[in-house]
mmCIF file with all atom_site columns, C-alpha atoms in Angstrom:
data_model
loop_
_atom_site.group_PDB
_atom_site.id
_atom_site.type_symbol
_atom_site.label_atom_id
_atom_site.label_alt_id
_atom_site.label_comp_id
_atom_site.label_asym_id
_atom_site.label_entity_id
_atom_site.label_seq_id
_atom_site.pdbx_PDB_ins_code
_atom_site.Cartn_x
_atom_site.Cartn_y
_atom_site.Cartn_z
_atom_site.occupancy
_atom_site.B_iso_or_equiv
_atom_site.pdbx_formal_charge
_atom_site.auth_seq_id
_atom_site.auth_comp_id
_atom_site.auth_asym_id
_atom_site.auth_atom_id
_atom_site.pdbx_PDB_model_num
ATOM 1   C CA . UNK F 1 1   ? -51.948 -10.671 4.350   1.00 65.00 ? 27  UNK F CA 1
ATOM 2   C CA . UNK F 1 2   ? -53.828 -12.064 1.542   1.00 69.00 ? 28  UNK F CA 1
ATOM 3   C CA . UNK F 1 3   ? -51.442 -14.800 0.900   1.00 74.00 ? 29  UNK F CA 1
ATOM 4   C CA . UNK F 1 4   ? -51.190 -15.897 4.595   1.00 70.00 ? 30  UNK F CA 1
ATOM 5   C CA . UNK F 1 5   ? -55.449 -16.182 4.523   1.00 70.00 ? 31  UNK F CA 1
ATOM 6   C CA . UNK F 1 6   ? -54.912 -18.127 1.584   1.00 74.00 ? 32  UNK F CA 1
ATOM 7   C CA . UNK F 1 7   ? -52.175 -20.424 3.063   1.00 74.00 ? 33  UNK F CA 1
ATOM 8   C CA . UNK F 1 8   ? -54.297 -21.038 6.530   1.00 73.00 ? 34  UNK F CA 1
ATOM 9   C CA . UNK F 1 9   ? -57.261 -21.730 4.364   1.00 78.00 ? 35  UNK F CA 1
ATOM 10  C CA . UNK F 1 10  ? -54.854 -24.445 2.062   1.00 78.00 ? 36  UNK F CA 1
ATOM 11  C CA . UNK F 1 11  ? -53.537 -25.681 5.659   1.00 81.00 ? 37  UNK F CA 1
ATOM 12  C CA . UNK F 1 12  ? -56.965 -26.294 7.038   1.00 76.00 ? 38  UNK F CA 1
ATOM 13  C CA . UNK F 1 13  ? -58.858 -27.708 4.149   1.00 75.00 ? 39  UNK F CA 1
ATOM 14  C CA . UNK F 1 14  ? -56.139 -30.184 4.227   1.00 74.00 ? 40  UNK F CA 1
ATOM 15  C CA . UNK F 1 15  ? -56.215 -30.998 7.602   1.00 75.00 ? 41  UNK F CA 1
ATOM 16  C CA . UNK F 1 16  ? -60.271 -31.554 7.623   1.00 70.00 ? 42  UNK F CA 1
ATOM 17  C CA . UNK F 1 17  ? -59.226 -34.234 4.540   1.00 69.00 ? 43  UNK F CA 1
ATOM 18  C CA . UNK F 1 18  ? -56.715 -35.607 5.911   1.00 67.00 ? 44  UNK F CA 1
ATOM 19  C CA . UNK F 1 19  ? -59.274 -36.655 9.056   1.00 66.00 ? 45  UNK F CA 1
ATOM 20  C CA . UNK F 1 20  ? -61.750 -37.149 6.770   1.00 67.00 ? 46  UNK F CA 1
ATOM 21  C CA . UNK F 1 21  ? -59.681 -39.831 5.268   1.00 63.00 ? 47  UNK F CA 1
ATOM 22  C CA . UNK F 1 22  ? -58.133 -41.628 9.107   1.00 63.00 ? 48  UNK F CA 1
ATOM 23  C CA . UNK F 1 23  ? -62.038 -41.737 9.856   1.00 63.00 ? 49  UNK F CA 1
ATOM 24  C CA . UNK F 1 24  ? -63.013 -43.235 6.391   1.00 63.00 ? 50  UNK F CA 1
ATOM 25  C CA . UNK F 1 25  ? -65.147 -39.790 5.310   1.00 53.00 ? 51  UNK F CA 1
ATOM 26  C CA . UNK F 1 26  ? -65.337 -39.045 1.788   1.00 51.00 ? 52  UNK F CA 1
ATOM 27  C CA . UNK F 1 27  ? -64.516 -35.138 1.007   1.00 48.00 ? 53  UNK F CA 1
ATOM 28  C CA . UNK F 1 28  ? -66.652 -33.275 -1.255  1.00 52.00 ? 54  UNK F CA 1
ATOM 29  C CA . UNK F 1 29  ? -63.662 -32.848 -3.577  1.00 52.00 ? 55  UNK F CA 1
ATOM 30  C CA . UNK F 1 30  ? -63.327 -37.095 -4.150  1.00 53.00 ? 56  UNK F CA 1
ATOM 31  C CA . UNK F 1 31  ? -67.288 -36.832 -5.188  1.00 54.00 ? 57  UNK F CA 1
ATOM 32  C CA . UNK F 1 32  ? -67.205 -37.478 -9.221  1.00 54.00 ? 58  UNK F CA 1
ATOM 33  C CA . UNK F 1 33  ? -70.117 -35.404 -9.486  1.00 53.00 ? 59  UNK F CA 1
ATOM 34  C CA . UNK F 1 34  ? -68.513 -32.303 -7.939  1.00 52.00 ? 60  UNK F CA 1
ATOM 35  C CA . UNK F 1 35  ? -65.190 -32.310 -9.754  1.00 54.00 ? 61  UNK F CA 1
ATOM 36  C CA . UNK F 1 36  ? -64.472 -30.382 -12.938 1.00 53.00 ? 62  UNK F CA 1
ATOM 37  C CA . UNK F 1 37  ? -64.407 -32.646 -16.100 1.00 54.00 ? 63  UNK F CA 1
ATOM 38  C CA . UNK F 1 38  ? -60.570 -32.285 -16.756 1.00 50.00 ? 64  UNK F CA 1
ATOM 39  C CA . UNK F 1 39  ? -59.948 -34.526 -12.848 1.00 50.00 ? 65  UNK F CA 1
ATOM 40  C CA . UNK F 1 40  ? -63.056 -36.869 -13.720 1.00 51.00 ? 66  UNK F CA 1
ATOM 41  C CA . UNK F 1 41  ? -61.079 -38.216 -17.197 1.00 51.00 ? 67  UNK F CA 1
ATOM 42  C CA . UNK F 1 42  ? -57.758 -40.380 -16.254 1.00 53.00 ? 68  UNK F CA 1
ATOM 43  C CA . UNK F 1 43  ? -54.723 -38.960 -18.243 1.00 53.00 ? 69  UNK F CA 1
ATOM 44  C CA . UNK F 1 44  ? -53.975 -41.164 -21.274 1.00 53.00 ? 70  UNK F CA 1
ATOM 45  C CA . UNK F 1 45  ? -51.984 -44.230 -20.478 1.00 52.00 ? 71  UNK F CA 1
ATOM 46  C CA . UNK F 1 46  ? -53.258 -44.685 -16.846 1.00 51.00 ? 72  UNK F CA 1
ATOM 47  C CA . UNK F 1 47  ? -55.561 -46.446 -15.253 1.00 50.00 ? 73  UNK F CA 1
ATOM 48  C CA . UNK F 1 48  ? -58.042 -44.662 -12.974 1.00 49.00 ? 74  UNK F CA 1
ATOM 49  C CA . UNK F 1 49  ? -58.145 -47.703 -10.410 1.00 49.00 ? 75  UNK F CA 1
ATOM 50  C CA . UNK F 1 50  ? -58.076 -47.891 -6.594  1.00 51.00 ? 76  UNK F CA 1
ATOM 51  C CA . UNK F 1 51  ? -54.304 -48.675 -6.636  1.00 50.00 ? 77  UNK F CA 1
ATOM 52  C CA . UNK F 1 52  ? -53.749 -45.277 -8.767  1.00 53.00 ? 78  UNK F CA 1
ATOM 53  C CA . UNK F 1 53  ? -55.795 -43.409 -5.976  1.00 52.00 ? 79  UNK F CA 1
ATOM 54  C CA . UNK F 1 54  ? -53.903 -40.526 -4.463  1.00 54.00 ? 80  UNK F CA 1
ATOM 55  C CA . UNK F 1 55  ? -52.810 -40.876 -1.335  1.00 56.00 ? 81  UNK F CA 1
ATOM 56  C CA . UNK F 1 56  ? -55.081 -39.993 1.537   1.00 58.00 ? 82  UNK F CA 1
ATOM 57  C CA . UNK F 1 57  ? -54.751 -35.801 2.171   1.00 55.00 ? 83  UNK F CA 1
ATOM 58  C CA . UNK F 1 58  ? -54.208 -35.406 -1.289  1.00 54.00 ? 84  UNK F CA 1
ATOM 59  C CA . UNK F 1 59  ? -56.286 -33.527 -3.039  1.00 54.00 ? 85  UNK F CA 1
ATOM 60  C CA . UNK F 1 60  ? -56.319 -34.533 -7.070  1.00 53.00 ? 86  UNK F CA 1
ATOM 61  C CA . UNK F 1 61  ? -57.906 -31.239 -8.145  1.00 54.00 ? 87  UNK F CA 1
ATOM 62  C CA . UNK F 1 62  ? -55.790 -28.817 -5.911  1.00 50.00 ? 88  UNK F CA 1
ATOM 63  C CA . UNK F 1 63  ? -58.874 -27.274 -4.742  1.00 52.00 ? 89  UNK F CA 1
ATOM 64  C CA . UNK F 1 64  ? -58.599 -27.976 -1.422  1.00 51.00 ? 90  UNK F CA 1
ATOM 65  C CA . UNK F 1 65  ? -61.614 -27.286 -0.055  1.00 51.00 ? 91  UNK F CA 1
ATOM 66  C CA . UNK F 1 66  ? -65.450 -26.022 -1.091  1.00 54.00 ? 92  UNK F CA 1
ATOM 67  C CA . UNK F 1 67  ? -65.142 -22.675 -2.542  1.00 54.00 ? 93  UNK F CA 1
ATOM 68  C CA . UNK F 1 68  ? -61.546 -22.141 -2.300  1.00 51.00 ? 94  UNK F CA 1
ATOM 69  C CA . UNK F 1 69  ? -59.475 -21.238 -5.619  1.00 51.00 ? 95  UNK F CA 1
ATOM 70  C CA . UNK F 1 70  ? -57.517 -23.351 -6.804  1.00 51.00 ? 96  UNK F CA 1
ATOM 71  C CA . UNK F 1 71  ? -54.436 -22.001 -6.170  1.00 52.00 ? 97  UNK F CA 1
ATOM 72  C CA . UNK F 1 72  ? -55.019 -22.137 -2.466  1.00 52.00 ? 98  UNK F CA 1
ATOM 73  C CA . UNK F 1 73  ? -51.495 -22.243 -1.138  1.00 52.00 ? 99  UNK F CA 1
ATOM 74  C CA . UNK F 1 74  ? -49.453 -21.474 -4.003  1.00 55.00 ? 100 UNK F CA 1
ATOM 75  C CA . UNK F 1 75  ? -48.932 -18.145 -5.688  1.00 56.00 ? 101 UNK F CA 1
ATOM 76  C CA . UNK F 1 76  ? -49.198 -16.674 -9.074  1.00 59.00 ? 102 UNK F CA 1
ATOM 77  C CA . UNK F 1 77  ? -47.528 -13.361 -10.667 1.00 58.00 ? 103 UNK F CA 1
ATOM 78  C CA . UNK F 1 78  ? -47.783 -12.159 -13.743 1.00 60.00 ? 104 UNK F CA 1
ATOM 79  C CA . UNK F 1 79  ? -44.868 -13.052 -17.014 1.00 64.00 ? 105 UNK F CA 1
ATOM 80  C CA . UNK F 1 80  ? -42.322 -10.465 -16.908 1.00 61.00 ? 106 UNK F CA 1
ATOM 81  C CA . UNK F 1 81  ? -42.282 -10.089 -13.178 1.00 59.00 ? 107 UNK F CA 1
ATOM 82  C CA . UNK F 1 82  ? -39.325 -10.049 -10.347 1.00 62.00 ? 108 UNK F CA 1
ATOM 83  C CA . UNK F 1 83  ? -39.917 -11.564 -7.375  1.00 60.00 ? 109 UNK F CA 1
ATOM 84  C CA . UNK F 1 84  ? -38.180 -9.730  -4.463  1.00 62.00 ? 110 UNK F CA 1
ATOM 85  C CA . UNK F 1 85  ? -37.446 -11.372 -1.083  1.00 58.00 ? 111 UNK F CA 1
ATOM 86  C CA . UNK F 1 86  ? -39.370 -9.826  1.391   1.00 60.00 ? 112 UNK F CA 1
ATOM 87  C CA . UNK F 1 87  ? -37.780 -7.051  3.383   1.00 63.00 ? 113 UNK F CA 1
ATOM 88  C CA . UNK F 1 88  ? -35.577 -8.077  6.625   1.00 62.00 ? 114 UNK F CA 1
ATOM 89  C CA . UNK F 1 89  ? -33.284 -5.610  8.124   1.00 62.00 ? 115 UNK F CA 1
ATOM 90  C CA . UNK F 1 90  ? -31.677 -2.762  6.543   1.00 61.00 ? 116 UNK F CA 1
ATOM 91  C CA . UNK F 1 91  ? -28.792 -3.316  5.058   1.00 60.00 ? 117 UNK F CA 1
ATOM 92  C CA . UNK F 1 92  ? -25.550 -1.734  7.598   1.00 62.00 ? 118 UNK F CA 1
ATOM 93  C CA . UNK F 1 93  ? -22.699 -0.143  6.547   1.00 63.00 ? 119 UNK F CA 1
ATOM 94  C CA . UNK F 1 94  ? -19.563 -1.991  7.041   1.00 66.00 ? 120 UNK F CA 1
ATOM 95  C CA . UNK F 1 95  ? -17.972 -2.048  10.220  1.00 69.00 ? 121 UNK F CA 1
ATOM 96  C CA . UNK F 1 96  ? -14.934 0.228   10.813  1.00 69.00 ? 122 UNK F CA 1
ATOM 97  C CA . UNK F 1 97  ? -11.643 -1.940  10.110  1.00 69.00 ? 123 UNK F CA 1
ATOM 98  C CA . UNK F 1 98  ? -9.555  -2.767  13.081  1.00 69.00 ? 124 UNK F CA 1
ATOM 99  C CA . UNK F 1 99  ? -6.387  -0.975  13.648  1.00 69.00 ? 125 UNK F CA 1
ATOM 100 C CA . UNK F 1 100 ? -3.156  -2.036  12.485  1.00 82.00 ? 126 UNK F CA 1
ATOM 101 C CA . UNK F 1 101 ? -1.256  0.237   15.171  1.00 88.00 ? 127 UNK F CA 1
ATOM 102 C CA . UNK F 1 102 ? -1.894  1.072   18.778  1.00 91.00 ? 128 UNK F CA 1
ATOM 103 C CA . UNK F 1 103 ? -3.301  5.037   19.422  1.00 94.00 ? 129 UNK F CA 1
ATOM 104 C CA . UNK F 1 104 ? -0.981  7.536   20.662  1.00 95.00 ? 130 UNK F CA 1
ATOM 105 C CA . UNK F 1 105 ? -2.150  8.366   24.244  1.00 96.00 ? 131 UNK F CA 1
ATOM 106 C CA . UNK F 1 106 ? -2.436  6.419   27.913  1.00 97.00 ? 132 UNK F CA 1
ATOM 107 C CA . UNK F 1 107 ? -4.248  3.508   28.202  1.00 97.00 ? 133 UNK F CA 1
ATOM 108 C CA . UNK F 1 108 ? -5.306  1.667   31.359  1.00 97.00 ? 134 UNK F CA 1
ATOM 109 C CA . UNK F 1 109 ? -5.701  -2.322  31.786  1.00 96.00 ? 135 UNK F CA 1
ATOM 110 C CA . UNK F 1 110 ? -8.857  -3.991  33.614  1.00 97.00 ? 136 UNK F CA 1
ATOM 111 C CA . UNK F 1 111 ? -7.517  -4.708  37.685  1.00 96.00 ? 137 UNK F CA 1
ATOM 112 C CA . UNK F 1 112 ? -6.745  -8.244  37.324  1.00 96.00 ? 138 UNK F CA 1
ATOM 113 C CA . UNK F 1 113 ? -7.473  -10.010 40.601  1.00 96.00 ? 139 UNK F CA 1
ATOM 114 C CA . UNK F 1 114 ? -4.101  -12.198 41.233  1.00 94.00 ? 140 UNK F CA 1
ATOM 115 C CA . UNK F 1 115 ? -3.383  -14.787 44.919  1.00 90.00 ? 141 UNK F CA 1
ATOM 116 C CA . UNK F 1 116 ? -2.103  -11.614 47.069  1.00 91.00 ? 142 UNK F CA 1
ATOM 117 C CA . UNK F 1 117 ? -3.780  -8.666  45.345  1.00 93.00 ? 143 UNK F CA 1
ATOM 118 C CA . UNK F 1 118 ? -4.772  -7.504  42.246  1.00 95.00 ? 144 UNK F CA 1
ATOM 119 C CA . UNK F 1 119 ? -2.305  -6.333  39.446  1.00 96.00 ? 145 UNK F CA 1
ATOM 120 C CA . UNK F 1 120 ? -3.387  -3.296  37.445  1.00 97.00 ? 146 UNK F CA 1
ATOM 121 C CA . UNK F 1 121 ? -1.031  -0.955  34.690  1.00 96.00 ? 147 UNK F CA 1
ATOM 122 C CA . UNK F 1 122 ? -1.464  1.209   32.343  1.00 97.00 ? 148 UNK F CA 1
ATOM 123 C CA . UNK F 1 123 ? 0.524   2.334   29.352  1.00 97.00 ? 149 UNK F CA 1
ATOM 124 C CA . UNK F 1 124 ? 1.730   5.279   27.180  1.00 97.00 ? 150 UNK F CA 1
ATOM 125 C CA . UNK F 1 125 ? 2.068   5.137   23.388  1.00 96.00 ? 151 UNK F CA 1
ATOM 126 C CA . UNK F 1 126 ? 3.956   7.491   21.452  1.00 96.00 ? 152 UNK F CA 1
ATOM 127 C CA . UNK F 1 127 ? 4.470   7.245   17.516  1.00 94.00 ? 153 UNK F CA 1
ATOM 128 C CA . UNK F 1 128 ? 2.439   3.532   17.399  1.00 93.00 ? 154 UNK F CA 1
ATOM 129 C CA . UNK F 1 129 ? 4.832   2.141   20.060  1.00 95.00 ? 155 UNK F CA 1
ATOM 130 C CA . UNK F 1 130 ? 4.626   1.433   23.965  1.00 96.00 ? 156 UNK F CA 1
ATOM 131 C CA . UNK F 1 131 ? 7.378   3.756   25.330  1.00 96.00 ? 157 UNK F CA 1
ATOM 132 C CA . UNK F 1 132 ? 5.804   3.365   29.177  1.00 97.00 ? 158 UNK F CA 1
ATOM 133 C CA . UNK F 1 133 ? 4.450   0.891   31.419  1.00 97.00 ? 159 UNK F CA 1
ATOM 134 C CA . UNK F 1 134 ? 3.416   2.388   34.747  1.00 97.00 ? 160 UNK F CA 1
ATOM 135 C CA . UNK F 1 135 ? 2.086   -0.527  37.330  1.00 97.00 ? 161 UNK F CA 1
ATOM 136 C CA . UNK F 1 136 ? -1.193  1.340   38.973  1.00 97.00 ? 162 UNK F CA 1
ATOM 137 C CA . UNK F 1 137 ? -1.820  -1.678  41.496  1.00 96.00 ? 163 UNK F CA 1
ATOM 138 C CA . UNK F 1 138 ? 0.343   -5.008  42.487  1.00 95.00 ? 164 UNK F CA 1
ATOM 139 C CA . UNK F 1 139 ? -0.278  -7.035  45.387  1.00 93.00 ? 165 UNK F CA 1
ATOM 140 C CA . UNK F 1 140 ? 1.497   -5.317  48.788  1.00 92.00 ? 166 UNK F CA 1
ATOM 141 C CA . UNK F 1 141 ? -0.531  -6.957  51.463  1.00 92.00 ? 167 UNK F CA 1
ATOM 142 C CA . UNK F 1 142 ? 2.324   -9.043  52.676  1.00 92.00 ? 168 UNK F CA 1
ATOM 143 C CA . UNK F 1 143 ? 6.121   -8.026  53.011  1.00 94.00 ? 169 UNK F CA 1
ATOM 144 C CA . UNK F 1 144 ? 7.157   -11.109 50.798  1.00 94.00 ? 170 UNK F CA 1
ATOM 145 C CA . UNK F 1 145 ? 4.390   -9.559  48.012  1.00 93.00 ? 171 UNK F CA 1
ATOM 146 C CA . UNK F 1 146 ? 6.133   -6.227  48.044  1.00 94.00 ? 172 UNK F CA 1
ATOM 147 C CA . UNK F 1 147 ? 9.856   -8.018  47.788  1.00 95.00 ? 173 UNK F CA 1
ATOM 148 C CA . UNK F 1 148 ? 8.511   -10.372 45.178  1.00 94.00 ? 174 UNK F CA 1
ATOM 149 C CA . UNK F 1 149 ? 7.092   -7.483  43.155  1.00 95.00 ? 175 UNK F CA 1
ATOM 150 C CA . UNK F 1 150 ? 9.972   -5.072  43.665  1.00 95.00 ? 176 UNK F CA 1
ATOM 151 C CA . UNK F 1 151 ? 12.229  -8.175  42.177  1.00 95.00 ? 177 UNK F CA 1
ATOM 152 C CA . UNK F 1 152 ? 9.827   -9.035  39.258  1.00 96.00 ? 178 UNK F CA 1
ATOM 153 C CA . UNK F 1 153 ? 7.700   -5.696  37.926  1.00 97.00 ? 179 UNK F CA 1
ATOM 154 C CA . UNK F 1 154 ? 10.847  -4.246  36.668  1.00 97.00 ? 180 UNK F CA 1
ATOM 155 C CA . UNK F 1 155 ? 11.558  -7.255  34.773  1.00 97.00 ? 181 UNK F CA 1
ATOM 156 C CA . UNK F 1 156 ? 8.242   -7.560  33.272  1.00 97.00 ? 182 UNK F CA 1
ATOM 157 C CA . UNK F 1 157 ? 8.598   -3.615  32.165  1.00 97.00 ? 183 UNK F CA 1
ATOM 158 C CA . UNK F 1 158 ? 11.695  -4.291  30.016  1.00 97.00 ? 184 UNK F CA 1
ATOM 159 C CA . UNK F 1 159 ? 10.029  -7.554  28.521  1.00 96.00 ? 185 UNK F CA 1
ATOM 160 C CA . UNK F 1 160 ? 6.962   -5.619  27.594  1.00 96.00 ? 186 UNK F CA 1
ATOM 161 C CA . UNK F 1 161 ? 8.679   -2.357  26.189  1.00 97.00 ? 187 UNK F CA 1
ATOM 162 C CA . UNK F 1 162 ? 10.962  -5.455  24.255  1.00 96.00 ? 188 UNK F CA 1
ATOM 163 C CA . UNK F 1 163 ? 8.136   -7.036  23.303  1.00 96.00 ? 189 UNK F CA 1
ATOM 164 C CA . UNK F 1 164 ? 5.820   -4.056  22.649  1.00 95.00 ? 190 UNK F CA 1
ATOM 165 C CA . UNK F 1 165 ? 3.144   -7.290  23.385  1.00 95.00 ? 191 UNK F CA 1
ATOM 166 C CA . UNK F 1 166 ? 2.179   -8.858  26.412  1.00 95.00 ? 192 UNK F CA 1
ATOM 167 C CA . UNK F 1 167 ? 3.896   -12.178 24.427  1.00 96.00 ? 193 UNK F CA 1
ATOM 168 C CA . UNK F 1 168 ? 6.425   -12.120 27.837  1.00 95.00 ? 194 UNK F CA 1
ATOM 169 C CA . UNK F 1 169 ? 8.257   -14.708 29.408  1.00 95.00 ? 195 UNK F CA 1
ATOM 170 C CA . UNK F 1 170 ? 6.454   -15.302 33.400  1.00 94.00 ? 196 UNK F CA 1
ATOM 171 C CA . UNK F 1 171 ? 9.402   -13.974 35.561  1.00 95.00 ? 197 UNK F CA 1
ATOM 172 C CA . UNK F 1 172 ? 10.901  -17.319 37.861  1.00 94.00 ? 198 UNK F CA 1
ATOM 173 C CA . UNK F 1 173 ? 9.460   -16.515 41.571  1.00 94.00 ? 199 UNK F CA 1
ATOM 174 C CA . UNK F 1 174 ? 6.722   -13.940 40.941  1.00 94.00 ? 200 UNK F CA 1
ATOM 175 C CA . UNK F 1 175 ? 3.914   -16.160 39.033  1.00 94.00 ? 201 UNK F CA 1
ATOM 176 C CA . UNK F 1 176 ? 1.095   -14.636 40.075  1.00 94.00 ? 202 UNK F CA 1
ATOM 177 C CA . UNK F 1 177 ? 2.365   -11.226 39.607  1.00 95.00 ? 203 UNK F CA 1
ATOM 178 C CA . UNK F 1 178 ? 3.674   -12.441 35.744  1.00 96.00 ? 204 UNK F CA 1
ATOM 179 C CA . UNK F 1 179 ? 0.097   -13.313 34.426  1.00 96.00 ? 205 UNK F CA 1
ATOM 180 C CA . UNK F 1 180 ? -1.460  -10.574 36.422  1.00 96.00 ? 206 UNK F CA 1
ATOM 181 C CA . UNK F 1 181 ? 0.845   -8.092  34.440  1.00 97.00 ? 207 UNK F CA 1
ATOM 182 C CA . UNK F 1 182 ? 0.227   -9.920  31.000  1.00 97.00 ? 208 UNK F CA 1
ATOM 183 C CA . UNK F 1 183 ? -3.493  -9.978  31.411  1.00 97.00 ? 209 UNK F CA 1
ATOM 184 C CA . UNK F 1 184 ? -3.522  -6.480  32.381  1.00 97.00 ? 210 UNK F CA 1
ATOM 185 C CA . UNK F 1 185 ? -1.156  -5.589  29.630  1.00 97.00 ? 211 UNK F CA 1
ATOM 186 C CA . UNK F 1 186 ? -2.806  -6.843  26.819  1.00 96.00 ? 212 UNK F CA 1
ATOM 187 C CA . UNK F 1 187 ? -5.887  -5.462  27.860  1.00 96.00 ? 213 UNK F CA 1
ATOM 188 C CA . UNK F 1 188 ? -4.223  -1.909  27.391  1.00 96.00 ? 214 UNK F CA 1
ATOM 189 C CA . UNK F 1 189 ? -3.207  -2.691  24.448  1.00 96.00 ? 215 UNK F CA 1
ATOM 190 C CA . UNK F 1 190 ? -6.337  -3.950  23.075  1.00 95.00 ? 216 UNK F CA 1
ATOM 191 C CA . UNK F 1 191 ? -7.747  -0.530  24.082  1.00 95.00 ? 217 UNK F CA 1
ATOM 192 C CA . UNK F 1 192 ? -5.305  1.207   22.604  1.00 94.00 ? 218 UNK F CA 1
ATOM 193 C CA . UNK F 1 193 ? -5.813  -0.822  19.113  1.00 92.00 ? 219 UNK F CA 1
ATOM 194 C CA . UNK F 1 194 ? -9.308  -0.162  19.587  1.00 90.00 ? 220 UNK F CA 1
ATOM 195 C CA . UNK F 1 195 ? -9.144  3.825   20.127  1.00 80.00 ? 221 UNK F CA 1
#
């Protein structure tokens, strides 16, 4: 808190000189008179002329303004001291590493929405391995649907239990169907990675 005060104080003393300087004021803090003794005396081997002038909002004693300290805006600790960065969030415990192999158990895929109907499966895995792929919904609408499916789903099973991915070839015929089933498949799988 007491920092902040001090830096808003720093910020508008410099402001007010920096105006005071566009409108061609003089600040209390350029007055010879009212400077300490070490500013008024140039450093040895300068010149103390108006092209060695500092440049307008600077203030040569780092004062900053009438009755401020000068270490307005900066910050002193005592020798021997750490400085800490302030607190942010607690540090969190490292996230739970993914699975390397699937969950045993059944594990449905999102409905995907295919031309025709939506496609939706699930699977079993036993012993880290899909052993069953069970199609819960596939596009039946229309009589050519139902003979495309009844052509292609079987198919797609034995690629996917081949497989044990949904990294399957799109069966010739059925293409909506084919990335219906892969979508849905891998999204089983995910879930059962993530169990």
């Amino acid at each position: 808190m007491r920092r902040a005060l001090m830096a808003l104080m720093g910020t508008a003393a410099g402001t007010v000189l920096l105006v005071g300087a566009k409108a061609g004021f003089s600040s209390p803090s350029s007055d010879p008179a009212l400077q300490p003794q070490s500013a008024q005396s140039p450093v040895p081997g300068t010149s103390a002329g108006p092209s060695q002038a500092p440049p307008a909002g600077a203030d040569p004693t780092g004062a900053g303004a009438p009755g401020a300290s000068p270490a307005a805006g900066k910050t002193t600790q005592p020798a021997g001291t750490k400085t800490t960065a302030p607190a942010g969030k607690p540090a969190t415990t490292a996230a739970k590493p993914p699975r390397t192999t699937m969950k045993d158990g059944t594990f449905n895929g999102n409905p995907i929405y295919v031309d025709y109907g939506n496609v939706e499966l699930s699977i079993v895995v036993a012993g880290g391995k899909i052993t069953d792929v069970k199609v819960l919904d596939s596009p039946s609408e229309h009589s050519r649907s139902v003979q495309i499916n009844n052509s292609a789903l079987p198919k797609l099973r034995a690629e996917a239990l081949a497989a044990q991915s949904a990294n399957i070839d799109t069966v010739s015929g059925a293409t909506y169907t084919s990335s219906g089933y892969k979508l849905s498949l891998q999204s089983a799988i995910d879930r059962a990675f993530q169990a």
